[in-house]
Amino acid sequence: MRKIKLIALLLFTAFIMTARAQRVSFKNYSPKQGIKCFIELGYALGESMYSEVPISFLAVLGYQINTQWLVGIGSGYNFFTSSGTYGIPFFGDVRFNLLNKSTSPFIETKAGYSTADLKGFYCSPSIGCRFGSCDNTAFTISVGYELQTLKSSTAIN
């Protein structure tokens, strides 16, 4: 009789623990409406027209309209290591998150004008993935293409 009571107690405890475990839910860290700030560090792969690749540091200040759309403005610094030539792009940014979840693929386009050594039209479309980590923080990784129209007075080797 004792063994039956012990087995019944263990089964009841296992049932309670299972029922509680099913009630645990993970919080959805999808983007929330409001002001957002992004800091991006990039390195271009491949070859540019001048056989140089830039290192980019960009910052975007935007407004998350809903869980999917973000619009903003930004600026940054593109530095070509071999020649020491640089550009300072000023751009508008539009991002669309494909899913309303913590982890979501996204499509983004930055377009504007670059000043300093590299003057001209600037455009950078990209696709990537957003990984929400807490209420106001996310990590993103993306792959894109950067187009920089040059009107430079300095020669790039």
PDB file of C-alpha atoms in Angstrom:
ATOM      1  CA  MET A   1       0.000   0.000   0.000  1.00  0.00           C
ATOM      2  CA  ARG A   2       2.868   2.334   0.770  1.00  0.00           C
ATOM      3  CA  LYS A   3       4.376   1.803  -2.669  1.00  0.00           C
ATOM      4  CA  ILE A   4       1.063   2.599  -4.331  1.00  0.00           C
ATOM      5  CA  LYS A   5       0.780   5.879  -2.361  1.00  0.00           C
ATOM      6  CA  LEU A   6       4.379   6.792  -3.278  1.00  0.00           C
ATOM      7  CA  ILE A   7       3.797   6.057  -6.977  1.00  0.00           C
ATOM      8  CA  ALA A   8       0.530   8.040  -6.892  1.00  0.00           C
ATOM      9  CA  LEU A   9       2.334  10.982  -5.225  1.00  0.00           C
ATOM     10  CA  LEU A  10       5.130  10.899  -7.841  1.00  0.00           C
ATOM     11  CA  LEU A  11       2.629  10.754 -10.709  1.00  0.00           C
ATOM     12  CA  PHE A  12       0.605  13.627  -9.206  1.00  0.00           C
ATOM     13  CA  THR A  13       3.808  15.713  -8.762  1.00  0.00           C
ATOM     14  CA  ALA A  14       4.881  14.980 -12.345  1.00  0.00           C
ATOM     15  CA  PHE A  15       1.415  16.007 -13.567  1.00  0.00           C
ATOM     16  CA  ILE A  16       1.532  19.324 -11.648  1.00  0.00           C
ATOM     17  CA  MET A  17       5.063  20.077 -12.898  1.00  0.00           C
ATOM     18  CA  THR A  18       4.024  19.328 -16.493  1.00  0.00           C
ATOM     19  CA  ALA A  19       0.935  21.532 -16.201  1.00  0.00           C
ATOM     20  CA  ARG A  20       3.048  24.424 -14.868  1.00  0.00           C
ATOM     21  CA  ALA A  21       5.693  23.985 -17.548  1.00  0.00           C
ATOM     22  CA  GLN A  22       3.026  24.300 -20.230  1.00  0.00           C
ATOM     23  CA  ARG A  23       1.944  27.673 -18.866  1.00  0.00           C
ATOM     24  CA  VAL A  24       5.413  29.190 -19.236  1.00  0.00           C
ATOM     25  CA  SER A  25       5.539  31.412 -22.314  1.00  0.00           C
ATOM     26  CA  PHE A  26       8.461  33.139 -23.924  1.00  0.00           C
ATOM     27  CA  LYS A  27       8.121  36.866 -24.411  1.00  0.00           C
ATOM     28  CA  ASN A  28       7.952  38.095 -27.984  1.00  0.00           C
ATOM     29  CA  TYR A  29      10.644  40.743 -28.478  1.00  0.00           C
ATOM     30  CA  SER A  30       9.266  42.018 -31.764  1.00  0.00           C
ATOM     31  CA  PRO A  31       9.904  45.712 -32.506  1.00  0.00           C
ATOM     32  CA  LYS A  32       7.647  48.085 -30.617  1.00  0.00           C
ATOM     33  CA  GLN A  33       6.396  51.446 -31.822  1.00  0.00           C
ATOM     34  CA  GLY A  34       8.653  54.363 -30.964  1.00  0.00           C
ATOM     35  CA  ILE A  35      12.021  56.002 -31.591  1.00  0.00           C
ATOM     36  CA  LYS A  36      14.891  53.632 -32.458  1.00  0.00           C
ATOM     37  CA  CYS A  37      18.616  54.132 -32.876  1.00  0.00           C
ATOM     38  CA  PHE A  38      20.892  51.822 -34.884  1.00  0.00           C
ATOM     39  CA  ILE A  39      24.659  51.730 -35.019  1.00  0.00           C
ATOM     40  CA  GLU A  40      26.123  49.740 -37.898  1.00  0.00           C
ATOM     41  CA  LEU A  41      29.665  48.654 -38.655  1.00  0.00           C
ATOM     42  CA  GLY A  42      30.356  47.268 -42.105  1.00  0.00           C
ATOM     43  CA  TYR A  43      33.085  46.018 -44.354  1.00  0.00           C
ATOM     44  CA  ALA A  44      32.607  45.662 -48.080  1.00  0.00           C
ATOM     45  CA  LEU A  45      33.607  42.433 -49.750  1.00  0.00           C
ATOM     46  CA  GLY A  46      34.516  42.279 -53.398  1.00  0.00           C
ATOM     47  CA  GLU A  47      36.076  44.920 -55.560  1.00  0.00           C
ATOM     48  CA  SER A  48      35.138  48.477 -56.160  1.00  0.00           C
ATOM     49  CA  MET A  49      35.968  50.363 -59.309  1.00  0.00           C
ATOM     50  CA  TYR A  50      39.265  51.419 -57.738  1.00  0.00           C
ATOM     51  CA  SER A  51      40.220  48.023 -56.249  1.00  0.00           C
ATOM     52  CA  GLU A  52      39.510  49.286 -52.757  1.00  0.00           C
ATOM     53  CA  VAL A  53      36.996  48.246 -50.146  1.00  0.00           C
ATOM     54  CA  PRO A  54      35.533  50.666 -47.614  1.00  0.00           C
ATOM     55  CA  ILE A  55      35.038  50.279 -43.903  1.00  0.00           C
ATOM     56  CA  SER A  56      31.709  51.835 -42.920  1.00  0.00           C
ATOM     57  CA  PHE A  57      30.400  53.216 -39.659  1.00  0.00           C
ATOM     58  CA  LEU A  58      26.755  54.350 -39.863  1.00  0.00           C
ATOM     59  CA  ALA A  59      24.148  55.591 -37.393  1.00  0.00           C
ATOM     60  CA  VAL A  60      20.389  55.732 -37.994  1.00  0.00           C
ATOM     61  CA  LEU A  61      17.735  57.480 -35.930  1.00  0.00           C
ATOM     62  CA  GLY A  62      14.276  56.290 -36.861  1.00  0.00           C
ATOM     63  CA  TYR A  63      10.692  55.798 -35.838  1.00  0.00           C
ATOM     64  CA  GLN A  64       9.135  52.325 -35.637  1.00  0.00           C
ATOM     65  CA  ILE A  65       5.649  52.940 -37.064  1.00  0.00           C
ATOM     66  CA  ASN A  66       4.431  49.427 -36.221  1.00  0.00           C
ATOM     67  CA  THR A  67       6.074  46.013 -35.792  1.00  0.00           C
ATOM     68  CA  GLN A  68       7.011  45.930 -39.476  1.00  0.00           C
ATOM     69  CA  TRP A  69       7.798  49.444 -40.776  1.00  0.00           C
ATOM     70  CA  LEU A  70      10.605  51.735 -39.664  1.00  0.00           C
ATOM     71  CA  VAL A  71      11.571  55.035 -41.303  1.00  0.00           C
ATOM     72  CA  GLY A  72      14.536  57.151 -40.318  1.00  0.00           C
ATOM     73  CA  ILE A  73      17.480  59.332 -41.217  1.00  0.00           C
ATOM     74  CA  GLY A  74      21.145  58.614 -40.845  1.00  0.00           C
ATOM     75  CA  SER A  75      24.712  59.533 -41.490  1.00  0.00           C
ATOM     76  CA  GLY A  76      28.067  57.861 -41.277  1.00  0.00           C
ATOM     77  CA  TYR A  77      31.638  57.560 -42.362  1.00  0.00           C
ATOM     78  CA  ASN A  78      32.977  55.418 -45.226  1.00  0.00           C
ATOM     79  CA  PHE A  79      36.761  55.116 -45.236  1.00  0.00           C
ATOM     80  CA  PHE A  80      38.859  53.637 -48.048  1.00  0.00           C
ATOM     81  CA  THR A  81      41.966  52.265 -46.344  1.00  0.00           C
ATOM     82  CA  SER A  82      44.418  52.211 -49.260  1.00  0.00           C
ATOM     83  CA  SER A  83      44.010  55.792 -50.426  1.00  0.00           C
ATOM     84  CA  GLY A  84      42.774  57.420 -47.226  1.00  0.00           C
ATOM     85  CA  THR A  85      39.747  58.733 -49.128  1.00  0.00           C
ATOM     86  CA  TYR A  86      36.496  59.038 -47.206  1.00  0.00           C
ATOM     87  CA  GLY A  87      32.858  59.905 -47.646  1.00  0.00           C
ATOM     88  CA  ILE A  88      30.200  61.109 -45.254  1.00  0.00           C
ATOM     89  CA  PRO A  89      26.789  59.915 -46.454  1.00  0.00           C
ATOM     90  CA  PHE A  90      23.520  61.518 -45.332  1.00  0.00           C
ATOM     91  CA  PHE A  91      20.523  59.306 -46.111  1.00  0.00           C
ATOM     92  CA  GLY A  92      16.942  58.321 -45.507  1.00  0.00           C
ATOM     93  CA  ASP A  93      16.342  54.767 -44.273  1.00  0.00           C
ATOM     94  CA  VAL A  94      13.321  52.479 -44.731  1.00  0.00           C
ATOM     95  CA  ARG A  95      13.171  49.014 -43.136  1.00  0.00           C
ATOM     96  CA  PHE A  96      10.458  46.371 -43.418  1.00  0.00           C
ATOM     97  CA  ASN A  97      10.402  43.387 -41.013  1.00  0.00           C
ATOM     98  CA  LEU A  98       8.782  40.433 -42.759  1.00  0.00           C
ATOM     99  CA  LEU A  99       7.484  38.758 -39.558  1.00  0.00           C
ATOM    100  CA  ASN A 100       5.939  40.022 -36.341  1.00  0.00           C
ATOM    101  CA  LYS A 101       8.324  37.980 -34.179  1.00  0.00           C
ATOM    102  CA  SER A 102      11.505  38.351 -32.151  1.00  0.00           C
ATOM    103  CA  THR A 103      13.547  36.850 -34.977  1.00  0.00           C
ATOM    104  CA  SER A 104      12.546  38.220 -38.349  1.00  0.00           C
ATOM    105  CA  PRO A 105      14.083  38.652 -41.783  1.00  0.00           C
ATOM    106  CA  PHE A 106      14.020  42.244 -43.044  1.00  0.00           C
ATOM    107  CA  ILE A 107      14.508  44.327 -46.183  1.00  0.00           C
ATOM    108  CA  GLU A 108      16.158  47.740 -45.903  1.00  0.00           C
ATOM    109  CA  THR A 109      17.146  50.598 -48.200  1.00  0.00           C
ATOM    110  CA  LYS A 110      19.269  53.628 -47.446  1.00  0.00           C
ATOM    111  CA  ALA A 111      19.397  56.412 -50.065  1.00  0.00           C
ATOM    112  CA  GLY A 112      20.882  59.886 -49.999  1.00  0.00           C
ATOM    113  CA  TYR A 113      23.956  61.934 -50.816  1.00  0.00           C
ATOM    114  CA  SER A 114      27.602  61.653 -49.782  1.00  0.00           C
ATOM    115  CA  THR A 115      29.940  64.568 -49.088  1.00  0.00           C
ATOM    116  CA  ALA A 116      33.676  65.046 -48.284  1.00  0.00           C
ATOM    117  CA  ASP A 117      36.182  63.361 -50.673  1.00  0.00           C
ATOM    118  CA  LEU A 118      33.452  61.229 -52.253  1.00  0.00           C
ATOM    119  CA  LYS A 119      30.593  63.415 -53.441  1.00  0.00           C
ATOM    120  CA  GLY A 120      27.501  62.041 -55.100  1.00  0.00           C
ATOM    121  CA  PHE A 121      24.446  59.809 -54.897  1.00  0.00           C
ATOM    122  CA  TYR A 122      24.546  57.131 -52.175  1.00  0.00           C
ATOM    123  CA  CYS A 123      22.322  54.027 -52.062  1.00  0.00           C
ATOM    124  CA  SER A 124      22.572  50.838 -50.019  1.00  0.00           C
ATOM    125  CA  PRO A 125      19.812  48.193 -50.271  1.00  0.00           C
ATOM    126  CA  SER A 126      20.178  45.141 -48.025  1.00  0.00           C
ATOM    127  CA  ILE A 127      18.459  42.058 -46.645  1.00  0.00           C
ATOM    128  CA  GLY A 128      19.096  40.600 -43.227  1.00  0.00           C
ATOM    129  CA  CYS A 129      17.748  39.139 -40.033  1.00  0.00           C
ATOM    130  CA  ARG A 130      16.788  40.796 -36.763  1.00  0.00           C
ATOM    131  CA  PHE A 131      17.286  38.925 -33.463  1.00  0.00           C
ATOM    132  CA  GLY A 132      15.372  40.570 -30.586  1.00  0.00           C
ATOM    133  CA  SER A 133      17.155  40.022 -27.288  1.00  0.00           C
ATOM    134  CA  CYS A 134      15.113  42.104 -24.800  1.00  0.00           C
ATOM    135  CA  ASP A 135      12.497  44.856 -24.781  1.00  0.00           C
ATOM    136  CA  ASN A 136      14.648  47.571 -26.359  1.00  0.00           C
ATOM    137  CA  THR A 137      17.624  45.721 -27.819  1.00  0.00           C
ATOM    138  CA  ALA A 138      18.169  43.687 -30.965  1.00  0.00           C
ATOM    139  CA  PHE A 139      21.092  42.374 -32.973  1.00  0.00           C
ATOM    140  CA  THR A 140      20.939  42.439 -36.760  1.00  0.00           C
ATOM    141  CA  ILE A 141      23.065  40.971 -39.485  1.00  0.00           C
ATOM    142  CA  SER A 142      22.636  41.848 -43.147  1.00  0.00           C
ATOM    143  CA  VAL A 143      24.089  41.547 -46.607  1.00  0.00           C
ATOM    144  CA  GLY A 144      23.736  44.366 -49.080  1.00  0.00           C
ATOM    145  CA  TYR A 145      25.029  46.336 -51.982  1.00  0.00           C
ATOM    146  CA  GLU A 146      26.462  49.832 -51.720  1.00  0.00           C
ATOM    147  CA  LEU A 147      26.351  52.216 -54.663  1.00  0.00           C
ATOM    148  CA  GLN A 148      28.367  55.403 -54.456  1.00  0.00           C
ATOM    149  CA  THR A 149      28.405  57.789 -57.417  1.00  0.00           C
ATOM    150  CA  LEU A 150      31.757  59.603 -57.399  1.00  0.00           C
ATOM    151  CA  LYS A 151      32.361  63.237 -58.162  1.00  0.00           C
ATOM    152  CA  SER A 152      35.779  63.330 -56.563  1.00  0.00           C
ATOM    153  CA  SER A 153      38.432  65.981 -57.050  1.00  0.00           C
ATOM    154  CA  THR A 154      41.092  63.673 -55.578  1.00  0.00           C
ATOM    155  CA  ALA A 155      42.520  60.752 -57.508  1.00  0.00           C
ATOM    156  CA  ILE A 156      41.964  57.298 -56.037  1.00  0.00           C
ATOM    157  CA  ASN A 157      44.643  54.759 -56.912  1.00  0.00           C
TER     158      ASN A 157
END
